[in-house]
Short mmCIF file of C-alpha atoms in Angstrom, two decimals:
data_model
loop_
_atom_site.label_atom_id
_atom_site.label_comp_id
_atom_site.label_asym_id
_atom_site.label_seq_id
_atom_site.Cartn_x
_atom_site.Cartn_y
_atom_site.Cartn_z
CA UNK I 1 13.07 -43.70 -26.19
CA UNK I 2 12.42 -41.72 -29.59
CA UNK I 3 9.19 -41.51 -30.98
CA UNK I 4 8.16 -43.40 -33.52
CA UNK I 5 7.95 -41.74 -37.21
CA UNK I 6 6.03 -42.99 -39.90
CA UNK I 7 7.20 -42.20 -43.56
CA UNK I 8 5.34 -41.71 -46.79
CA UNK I 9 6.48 -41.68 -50.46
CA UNK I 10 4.14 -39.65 -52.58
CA UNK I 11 4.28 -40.60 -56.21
CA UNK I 12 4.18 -37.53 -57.73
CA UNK I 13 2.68 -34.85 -55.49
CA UNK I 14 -0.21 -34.12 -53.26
CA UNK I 15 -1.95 -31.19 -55.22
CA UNK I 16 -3.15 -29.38 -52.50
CA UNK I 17 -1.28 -27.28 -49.62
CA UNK I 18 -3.94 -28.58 -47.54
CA UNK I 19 -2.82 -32.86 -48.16
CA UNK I 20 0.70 -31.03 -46.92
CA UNK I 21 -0.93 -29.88 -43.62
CA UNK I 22 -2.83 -32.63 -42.44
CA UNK I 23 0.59 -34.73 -42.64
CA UNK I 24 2.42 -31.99 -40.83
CA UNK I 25 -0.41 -31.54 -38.13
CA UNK I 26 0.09 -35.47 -37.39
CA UNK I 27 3.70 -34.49 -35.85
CA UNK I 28 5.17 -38.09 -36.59
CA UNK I 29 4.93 -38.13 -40.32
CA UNK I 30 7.92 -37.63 -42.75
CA UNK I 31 6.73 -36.85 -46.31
CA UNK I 32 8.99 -37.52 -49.40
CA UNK I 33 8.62 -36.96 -52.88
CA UNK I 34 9.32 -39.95 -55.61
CA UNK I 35 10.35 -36.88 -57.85
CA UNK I 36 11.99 -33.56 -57.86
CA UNK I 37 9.72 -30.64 -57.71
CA UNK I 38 10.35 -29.32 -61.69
CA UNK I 39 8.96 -33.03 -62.68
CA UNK I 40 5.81 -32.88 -60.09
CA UNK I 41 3.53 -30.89 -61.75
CA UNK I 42 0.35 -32.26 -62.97
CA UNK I 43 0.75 -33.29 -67.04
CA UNK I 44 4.54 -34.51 -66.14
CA UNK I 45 6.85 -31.02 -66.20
CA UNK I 46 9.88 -31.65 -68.51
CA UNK I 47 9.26 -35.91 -68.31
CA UNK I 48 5.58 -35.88 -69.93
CA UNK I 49 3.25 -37.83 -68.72
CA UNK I 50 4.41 -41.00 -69.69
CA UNK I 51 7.87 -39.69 -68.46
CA UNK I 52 6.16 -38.83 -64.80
CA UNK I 53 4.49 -42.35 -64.55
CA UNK I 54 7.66 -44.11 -65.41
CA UNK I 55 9.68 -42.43 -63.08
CA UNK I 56 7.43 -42.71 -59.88
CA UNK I 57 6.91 -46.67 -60.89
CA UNK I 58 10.57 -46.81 -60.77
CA UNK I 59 11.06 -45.16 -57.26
CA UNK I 60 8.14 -46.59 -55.65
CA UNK I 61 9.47 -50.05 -57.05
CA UNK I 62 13.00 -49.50 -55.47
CA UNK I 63 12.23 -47.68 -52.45
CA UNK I 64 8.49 -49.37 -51.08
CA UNK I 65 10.38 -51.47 -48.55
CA UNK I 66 11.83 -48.08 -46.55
CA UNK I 67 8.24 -47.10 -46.58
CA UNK I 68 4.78 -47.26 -43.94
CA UNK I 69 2.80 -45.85 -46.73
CA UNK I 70 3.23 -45.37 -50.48
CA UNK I 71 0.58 -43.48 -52.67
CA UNK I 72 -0.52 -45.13 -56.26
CA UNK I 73 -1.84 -43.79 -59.35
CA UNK I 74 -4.54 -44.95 -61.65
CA UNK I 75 -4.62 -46.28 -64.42
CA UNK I 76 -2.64 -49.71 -65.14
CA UNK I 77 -1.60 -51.76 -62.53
CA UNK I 78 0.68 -50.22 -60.05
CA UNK I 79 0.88 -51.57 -56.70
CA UNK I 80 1.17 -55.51 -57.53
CA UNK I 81 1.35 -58.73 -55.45
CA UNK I 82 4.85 -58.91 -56.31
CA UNK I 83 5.72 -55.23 -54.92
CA UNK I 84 3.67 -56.13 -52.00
CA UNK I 85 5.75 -59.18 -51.15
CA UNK I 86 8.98 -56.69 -50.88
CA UNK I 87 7.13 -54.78 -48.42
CA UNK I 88 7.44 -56.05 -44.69
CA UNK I 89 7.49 -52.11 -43.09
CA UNK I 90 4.50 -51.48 -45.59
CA UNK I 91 0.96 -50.64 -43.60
CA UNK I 92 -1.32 -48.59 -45.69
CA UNK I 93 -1.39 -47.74 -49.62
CA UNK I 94 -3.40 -45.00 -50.78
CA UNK I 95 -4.95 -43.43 -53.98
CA UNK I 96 -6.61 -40.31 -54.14
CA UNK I 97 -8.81 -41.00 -56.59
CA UNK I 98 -12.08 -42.97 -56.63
CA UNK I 99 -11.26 -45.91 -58.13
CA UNK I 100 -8.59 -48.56 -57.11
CA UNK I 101 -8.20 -51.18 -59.76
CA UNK I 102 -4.68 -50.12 -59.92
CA UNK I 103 -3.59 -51.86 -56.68
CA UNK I 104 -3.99 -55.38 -55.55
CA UNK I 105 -6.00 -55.50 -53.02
CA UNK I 106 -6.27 -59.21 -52.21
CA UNK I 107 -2.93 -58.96 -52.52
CA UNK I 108 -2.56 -56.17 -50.04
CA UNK I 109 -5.26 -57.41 -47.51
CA UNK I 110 -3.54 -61.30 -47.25
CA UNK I 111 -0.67 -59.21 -46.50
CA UNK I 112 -2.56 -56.70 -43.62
CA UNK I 113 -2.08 -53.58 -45.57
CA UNK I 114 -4.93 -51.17 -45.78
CA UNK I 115 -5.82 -49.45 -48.69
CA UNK I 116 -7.98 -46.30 -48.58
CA UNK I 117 -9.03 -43.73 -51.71
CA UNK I 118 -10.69 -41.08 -52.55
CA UNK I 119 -14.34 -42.31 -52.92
CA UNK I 120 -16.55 -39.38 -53.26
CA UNK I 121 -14.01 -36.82 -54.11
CA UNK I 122 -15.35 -35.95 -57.72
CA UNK I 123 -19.24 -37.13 -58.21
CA UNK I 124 -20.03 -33.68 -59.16
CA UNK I 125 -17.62 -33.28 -62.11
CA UNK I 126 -17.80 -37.15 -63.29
CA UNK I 127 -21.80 -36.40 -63.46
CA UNK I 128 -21.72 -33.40 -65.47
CA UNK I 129 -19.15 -35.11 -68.15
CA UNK I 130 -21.75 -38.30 -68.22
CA UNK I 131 -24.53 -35.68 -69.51
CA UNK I 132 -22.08 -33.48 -71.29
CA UNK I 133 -20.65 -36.50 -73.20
CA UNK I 134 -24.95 -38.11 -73.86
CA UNK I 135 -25.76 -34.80 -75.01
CA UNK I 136 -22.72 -34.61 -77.37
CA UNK I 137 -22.87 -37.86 -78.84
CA UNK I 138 -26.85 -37.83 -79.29
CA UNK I 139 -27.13 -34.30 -80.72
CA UNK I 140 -24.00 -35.29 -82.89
CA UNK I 141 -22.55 -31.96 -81.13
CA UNK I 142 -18.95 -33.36 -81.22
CA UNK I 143 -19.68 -34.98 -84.74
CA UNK I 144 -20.44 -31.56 -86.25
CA UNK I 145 -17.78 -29.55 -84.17
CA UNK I 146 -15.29 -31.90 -85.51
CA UNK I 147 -16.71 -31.26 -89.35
CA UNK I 148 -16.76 -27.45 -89.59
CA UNK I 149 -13.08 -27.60 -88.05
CA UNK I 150 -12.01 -30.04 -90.73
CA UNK I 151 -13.80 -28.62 -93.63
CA UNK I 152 -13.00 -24.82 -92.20
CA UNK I 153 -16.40 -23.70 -93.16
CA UNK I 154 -20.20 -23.05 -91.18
CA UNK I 155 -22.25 -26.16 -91.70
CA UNK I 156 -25.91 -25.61 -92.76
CA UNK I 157 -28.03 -27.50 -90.68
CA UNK I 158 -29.31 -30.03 -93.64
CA UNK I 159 -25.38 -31.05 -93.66
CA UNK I 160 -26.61 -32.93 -90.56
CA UNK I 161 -27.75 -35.47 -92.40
CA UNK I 162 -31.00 -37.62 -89.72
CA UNK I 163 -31.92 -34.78 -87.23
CA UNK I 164 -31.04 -36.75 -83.66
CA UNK I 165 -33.61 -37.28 -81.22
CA UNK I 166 -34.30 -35.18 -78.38
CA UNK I 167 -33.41 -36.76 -74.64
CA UNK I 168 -36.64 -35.44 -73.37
CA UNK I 169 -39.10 -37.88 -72.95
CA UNK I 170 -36.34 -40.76 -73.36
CA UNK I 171 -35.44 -43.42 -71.35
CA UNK I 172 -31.60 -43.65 -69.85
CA UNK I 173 -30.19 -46.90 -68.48
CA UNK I 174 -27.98 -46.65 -65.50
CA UNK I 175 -25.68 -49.00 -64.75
CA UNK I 176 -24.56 -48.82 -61.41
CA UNK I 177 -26.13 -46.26 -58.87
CA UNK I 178 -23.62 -45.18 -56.13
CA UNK I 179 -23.37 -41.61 -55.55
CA UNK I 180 -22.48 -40.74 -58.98
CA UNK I 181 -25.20 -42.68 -60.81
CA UNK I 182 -27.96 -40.99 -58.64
CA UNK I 183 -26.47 -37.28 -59.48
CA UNK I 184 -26.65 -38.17 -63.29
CA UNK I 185 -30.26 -39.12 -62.47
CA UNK I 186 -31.23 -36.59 -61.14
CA UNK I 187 -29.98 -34.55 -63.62
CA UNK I 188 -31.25 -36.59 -66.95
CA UNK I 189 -34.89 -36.71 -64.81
CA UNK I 190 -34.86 -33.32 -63.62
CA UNK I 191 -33.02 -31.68 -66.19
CA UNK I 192 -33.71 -33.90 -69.51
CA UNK I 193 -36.88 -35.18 -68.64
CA UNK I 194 -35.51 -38.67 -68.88
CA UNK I 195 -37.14 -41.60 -67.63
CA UNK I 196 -34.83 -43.35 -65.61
CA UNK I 197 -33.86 -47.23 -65.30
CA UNK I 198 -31.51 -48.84 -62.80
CA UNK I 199 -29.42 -52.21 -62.98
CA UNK I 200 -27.21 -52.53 -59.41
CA UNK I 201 -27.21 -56.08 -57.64
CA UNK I 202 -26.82 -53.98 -54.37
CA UNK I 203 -29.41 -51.77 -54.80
CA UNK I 204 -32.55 -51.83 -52.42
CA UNK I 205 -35.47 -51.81 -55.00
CA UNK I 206 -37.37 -49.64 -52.58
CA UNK I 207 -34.57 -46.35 -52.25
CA UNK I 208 -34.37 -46.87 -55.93
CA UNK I 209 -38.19 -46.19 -56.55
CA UNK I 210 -37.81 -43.34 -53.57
CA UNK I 211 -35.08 -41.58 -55.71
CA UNK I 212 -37.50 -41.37 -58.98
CA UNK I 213 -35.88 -44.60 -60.77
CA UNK I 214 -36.96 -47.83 -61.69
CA UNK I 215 -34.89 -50.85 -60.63
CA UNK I 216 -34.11 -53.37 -62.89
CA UNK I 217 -32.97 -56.87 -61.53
CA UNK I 218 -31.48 -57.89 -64.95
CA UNK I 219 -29.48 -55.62 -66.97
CA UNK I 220 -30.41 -57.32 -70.37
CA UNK I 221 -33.72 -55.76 -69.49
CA UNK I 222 -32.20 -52.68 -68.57
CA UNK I 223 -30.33 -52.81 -72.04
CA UNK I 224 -33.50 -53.67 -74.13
CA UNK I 225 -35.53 -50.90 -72.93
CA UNK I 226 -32.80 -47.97 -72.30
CA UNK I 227 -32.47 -45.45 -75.28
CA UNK I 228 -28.97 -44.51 -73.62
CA UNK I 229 -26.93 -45.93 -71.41
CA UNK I 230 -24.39 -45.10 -69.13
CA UNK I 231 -21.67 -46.74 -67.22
CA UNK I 232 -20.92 -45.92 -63.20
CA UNK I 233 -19.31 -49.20 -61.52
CA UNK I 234 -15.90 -50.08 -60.32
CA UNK I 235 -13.83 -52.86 -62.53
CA UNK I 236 -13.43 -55.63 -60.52
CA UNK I 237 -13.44 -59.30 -61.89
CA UNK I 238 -16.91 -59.56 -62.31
CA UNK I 239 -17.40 -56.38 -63.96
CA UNK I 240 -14.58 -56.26 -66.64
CA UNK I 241 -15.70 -57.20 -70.10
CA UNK I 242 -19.56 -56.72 -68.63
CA UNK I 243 -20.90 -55.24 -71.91
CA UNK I 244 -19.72 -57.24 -74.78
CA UNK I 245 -20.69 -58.12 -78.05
CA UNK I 246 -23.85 -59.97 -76.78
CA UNK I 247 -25.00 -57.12 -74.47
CA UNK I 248 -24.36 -54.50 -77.27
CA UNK I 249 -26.34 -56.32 -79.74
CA UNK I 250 -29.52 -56.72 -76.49
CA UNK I 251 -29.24 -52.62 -77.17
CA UNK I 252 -32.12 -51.04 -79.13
CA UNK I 253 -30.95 -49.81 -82.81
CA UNK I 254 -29.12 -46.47 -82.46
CA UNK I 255 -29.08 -46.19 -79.17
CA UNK I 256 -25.89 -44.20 -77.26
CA UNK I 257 -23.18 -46.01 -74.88
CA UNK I 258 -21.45 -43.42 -72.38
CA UNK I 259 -18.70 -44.99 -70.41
CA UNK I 260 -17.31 -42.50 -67.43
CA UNK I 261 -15.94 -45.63 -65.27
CA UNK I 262 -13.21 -47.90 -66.66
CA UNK I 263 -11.81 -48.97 -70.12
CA UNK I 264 -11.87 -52.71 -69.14
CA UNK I 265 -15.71 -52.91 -68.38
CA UNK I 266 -16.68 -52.77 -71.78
CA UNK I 267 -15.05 -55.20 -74.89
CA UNK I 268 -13.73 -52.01 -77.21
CA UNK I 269 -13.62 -54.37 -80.71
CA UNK I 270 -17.01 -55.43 -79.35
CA UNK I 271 -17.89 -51.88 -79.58
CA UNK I 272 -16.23 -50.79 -82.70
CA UNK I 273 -18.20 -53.59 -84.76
CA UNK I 274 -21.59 -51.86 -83.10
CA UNK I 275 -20.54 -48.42 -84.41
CA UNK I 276 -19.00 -49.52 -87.54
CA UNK I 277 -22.24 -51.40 -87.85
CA UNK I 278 -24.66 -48.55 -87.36
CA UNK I 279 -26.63 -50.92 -84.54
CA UNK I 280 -25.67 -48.51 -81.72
CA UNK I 281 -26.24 -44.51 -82.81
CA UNK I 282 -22.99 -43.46 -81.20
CA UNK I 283 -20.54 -43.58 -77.96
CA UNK I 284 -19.47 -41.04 -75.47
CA UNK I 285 -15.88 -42.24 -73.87
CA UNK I 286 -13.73 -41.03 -70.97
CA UNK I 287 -11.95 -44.19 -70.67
CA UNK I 288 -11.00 -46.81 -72.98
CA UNK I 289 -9.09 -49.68 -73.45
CA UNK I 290 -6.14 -50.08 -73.92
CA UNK I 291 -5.75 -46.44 -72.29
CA UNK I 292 -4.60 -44.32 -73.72
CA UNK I 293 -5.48 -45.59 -77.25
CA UNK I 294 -2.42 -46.27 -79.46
CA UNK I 295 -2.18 -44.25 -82.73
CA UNK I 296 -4.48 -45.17 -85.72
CA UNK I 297 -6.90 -47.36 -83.58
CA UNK I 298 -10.20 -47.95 -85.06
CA UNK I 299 -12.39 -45.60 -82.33
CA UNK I 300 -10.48 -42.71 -84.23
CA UNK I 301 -11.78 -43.53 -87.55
CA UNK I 302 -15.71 -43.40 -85.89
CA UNK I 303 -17.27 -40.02 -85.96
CA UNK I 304 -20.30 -40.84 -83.89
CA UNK I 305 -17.73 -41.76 -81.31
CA UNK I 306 -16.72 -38.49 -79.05
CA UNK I 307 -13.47 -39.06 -77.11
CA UNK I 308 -11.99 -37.35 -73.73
CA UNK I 309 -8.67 -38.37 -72.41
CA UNK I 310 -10.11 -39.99 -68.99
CA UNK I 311 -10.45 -36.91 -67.06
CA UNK I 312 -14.53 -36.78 -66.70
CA UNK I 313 -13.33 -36.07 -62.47
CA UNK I 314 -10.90 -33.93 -63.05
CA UNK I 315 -11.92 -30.50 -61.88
CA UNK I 316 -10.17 -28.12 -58.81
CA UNK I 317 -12.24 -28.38 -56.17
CA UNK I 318 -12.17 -32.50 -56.92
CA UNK I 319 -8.78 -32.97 -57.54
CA UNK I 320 -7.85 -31.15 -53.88
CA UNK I 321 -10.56 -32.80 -52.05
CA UNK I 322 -8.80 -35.97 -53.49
CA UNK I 323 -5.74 -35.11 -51.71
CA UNK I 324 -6.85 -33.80 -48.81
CA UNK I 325 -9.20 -37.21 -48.11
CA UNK I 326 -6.38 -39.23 -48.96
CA UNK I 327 -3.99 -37.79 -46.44
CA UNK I 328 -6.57 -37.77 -43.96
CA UNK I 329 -7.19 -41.31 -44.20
CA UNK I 330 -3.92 -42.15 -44.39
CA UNK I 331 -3.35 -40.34 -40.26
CA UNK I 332 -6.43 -42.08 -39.58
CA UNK I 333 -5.11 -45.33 -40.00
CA UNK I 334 -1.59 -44.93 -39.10
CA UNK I 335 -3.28 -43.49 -36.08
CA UNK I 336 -5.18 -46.30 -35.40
CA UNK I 337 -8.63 -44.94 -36.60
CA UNK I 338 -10.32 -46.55 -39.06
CA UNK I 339 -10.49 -44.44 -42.38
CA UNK I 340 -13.94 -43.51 -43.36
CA UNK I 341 -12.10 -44.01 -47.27
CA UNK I 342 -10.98 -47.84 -46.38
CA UNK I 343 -11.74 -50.29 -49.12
CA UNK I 344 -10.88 -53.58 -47.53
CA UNK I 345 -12.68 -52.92 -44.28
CA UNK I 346 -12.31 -57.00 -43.34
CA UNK I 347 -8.31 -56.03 -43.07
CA UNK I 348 -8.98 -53.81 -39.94
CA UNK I 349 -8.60 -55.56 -37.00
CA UNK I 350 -5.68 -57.68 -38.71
CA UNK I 351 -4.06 -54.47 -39.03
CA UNK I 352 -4.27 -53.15 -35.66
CA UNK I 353 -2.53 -56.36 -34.35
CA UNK I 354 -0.16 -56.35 -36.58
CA UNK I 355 0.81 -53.16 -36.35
CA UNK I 356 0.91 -53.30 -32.46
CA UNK I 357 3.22 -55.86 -32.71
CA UNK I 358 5.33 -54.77 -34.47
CA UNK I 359 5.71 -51.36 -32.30
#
């Protein structure tokens, strides 16, 4: 009797020699590639990005059903309910990235498909671009950088118009403290010399207090009393549209937004009327929405508004380890191990029987 092989369609590719490896180690995996090596690389090859995108949606679309596992990428939806439903061979999906909002996963778990991702894989980088983007915004670093470019001249420093505060001594609002909200803690505390305030429904008050923060059951509070404040939470139902034009105005007068976690969480014309307004001193954004933003939206017109193109986690070392956990969790499960990475951990046992069965 042959062996039974297990087959996974990578989207694009696995950015690391080391994902390759761990599949080959396995000895019953076959590997293919939604795309031809010249349109892999990262930032599309000859298609773009757009062009990349399109092109793996197409051939994971067509081709899911051959499949045991299929890889997504973030961003919009990707891995739907109706995909799903074409999908009998399907057992895990993966994305090797941190967040997941891009697959179904009610969809997948009704259905006894795992999904596993790359929690973890780039707290270091994400951290650094949440301070990197409050200290641009607040000293108006981007805001001036942006000027002298544009008027091709140096700036004297009364062309800043109101000096901008200094962090230290300041009090920064965290929304969300998983591993990436303590890191930017630590370093706003530590570093800054921030006072710290937390708002996370499943945080114990006591580890909060034990890691130098304050809890904060209710994040109006949070919002009233934080000079800054910065996004780290998943978008999930109850999350998207979480600040909105009532929780922007509960924000002190000129106080700084930072949003390193999804588009969707926060209402963007919400947003623009608080800059436009002058209510809220400024905004640091990874990730917006829609993503990315069409040509000539309003955010663009907003120089207290500093922009990056949603890649606060992308560094090396983060970008392989995203890989490499990814595969691994993938052999886990298709080896019947639970992955360390799985996100709907009730699907487990549902999977193991139904795989079983079906061997």
């Amino acid at each position: 009797m042959t062996a039974r092989r297990y087959r996974v369609l990578v989207p694009t590719t696995l950015h690391d020699p080391r994902a390759e490896e761990v599949y080959a180690e396995a000895g019953d995996i076959d590997v293919e590639y939604a795309l031809a090596p010249e349109e892999r690389p990262m930032g599309g090859g000859p298609l773009g990005p757009a062009g990349q995108r399109a092109k793996a949606e197409q051939a994971v679309r067509e081709r899911i059903a051959e499949f045991d596992v299929v890889g997504a990428l973030p961003g919009r939806p990707f891995v739907t309910a109706e995909l799903l439903e074409r999908a009998d061979r399907l057992k895990v999906v993966y994305i090797a990235s941190a967040g997941y909002d891009s697959i179904d996963v009610e969809a997948a778990t009704a259905r006894g498909v795992a999904v596993v991702n790359a929690a973890g894989n780039n707290v270091v980088p994400v951290a650094e671009h949440a301070v990197g983007l409050l200290l641009s915004v607040s000293r108006k670093i981007g805001q001036l950088d942006r000027r002298a470019h544009r008027e091709r001249r140096g700036l004297h420093f009364t062309d800043v118009g109101a000096f901008p505060p200094e962090l230290a001594g300041g009090t920064l609002g965290l929304v969300g403290f998983g591993a990436i909200g303590r890191r930017v803690a630590r370093i706003a505390g530590a570093g800054l010399g921030m006072s710290v305030l937390v708002h996370d429904p499943f945080l114990d008050p006591d580890q909060a207090r034990s890691a130098g923060v304050e809890p904060v059951a209710e994040l109006d509070e949070l919002l009233a009393r934080a000079d800054a404040v910065s996004l780290h939470l998943p978008l999930t139902e109850g999350t998207r549209g979480l600040i909105g034009a009532r929780e922007l105005a509960r924000m002190r007068e000129g106080a700084f937004l930072v949003n390193t976690a999804r588009g969707p969480v926060v209402d963007t014309d919400a947003l623009v009327d608080a800059l436009r307004s002058g209510h809220l001193g400024g905004a640091g954004l990874d990730v917006t929405d829609p993503e990315p933003l069409p040509a000539g939206h309003p955010l663009f017109d907003l120089d207290t508004v500093v922009l990056t193109p949603h890649h606060a986690g992308a560094s090396p070392t983060a970008i392989a380890k995203a890989y490499l956990m990814s595969a691994t969790a993938v052999v886990d499960a298709l080896h019947g191990r639970e992955p360390a990475t799985l996100v709907n951990g009730d699907v487990w046992p549902s999977c193991l029987q139904r795989w079983k069965r079906e061997q």
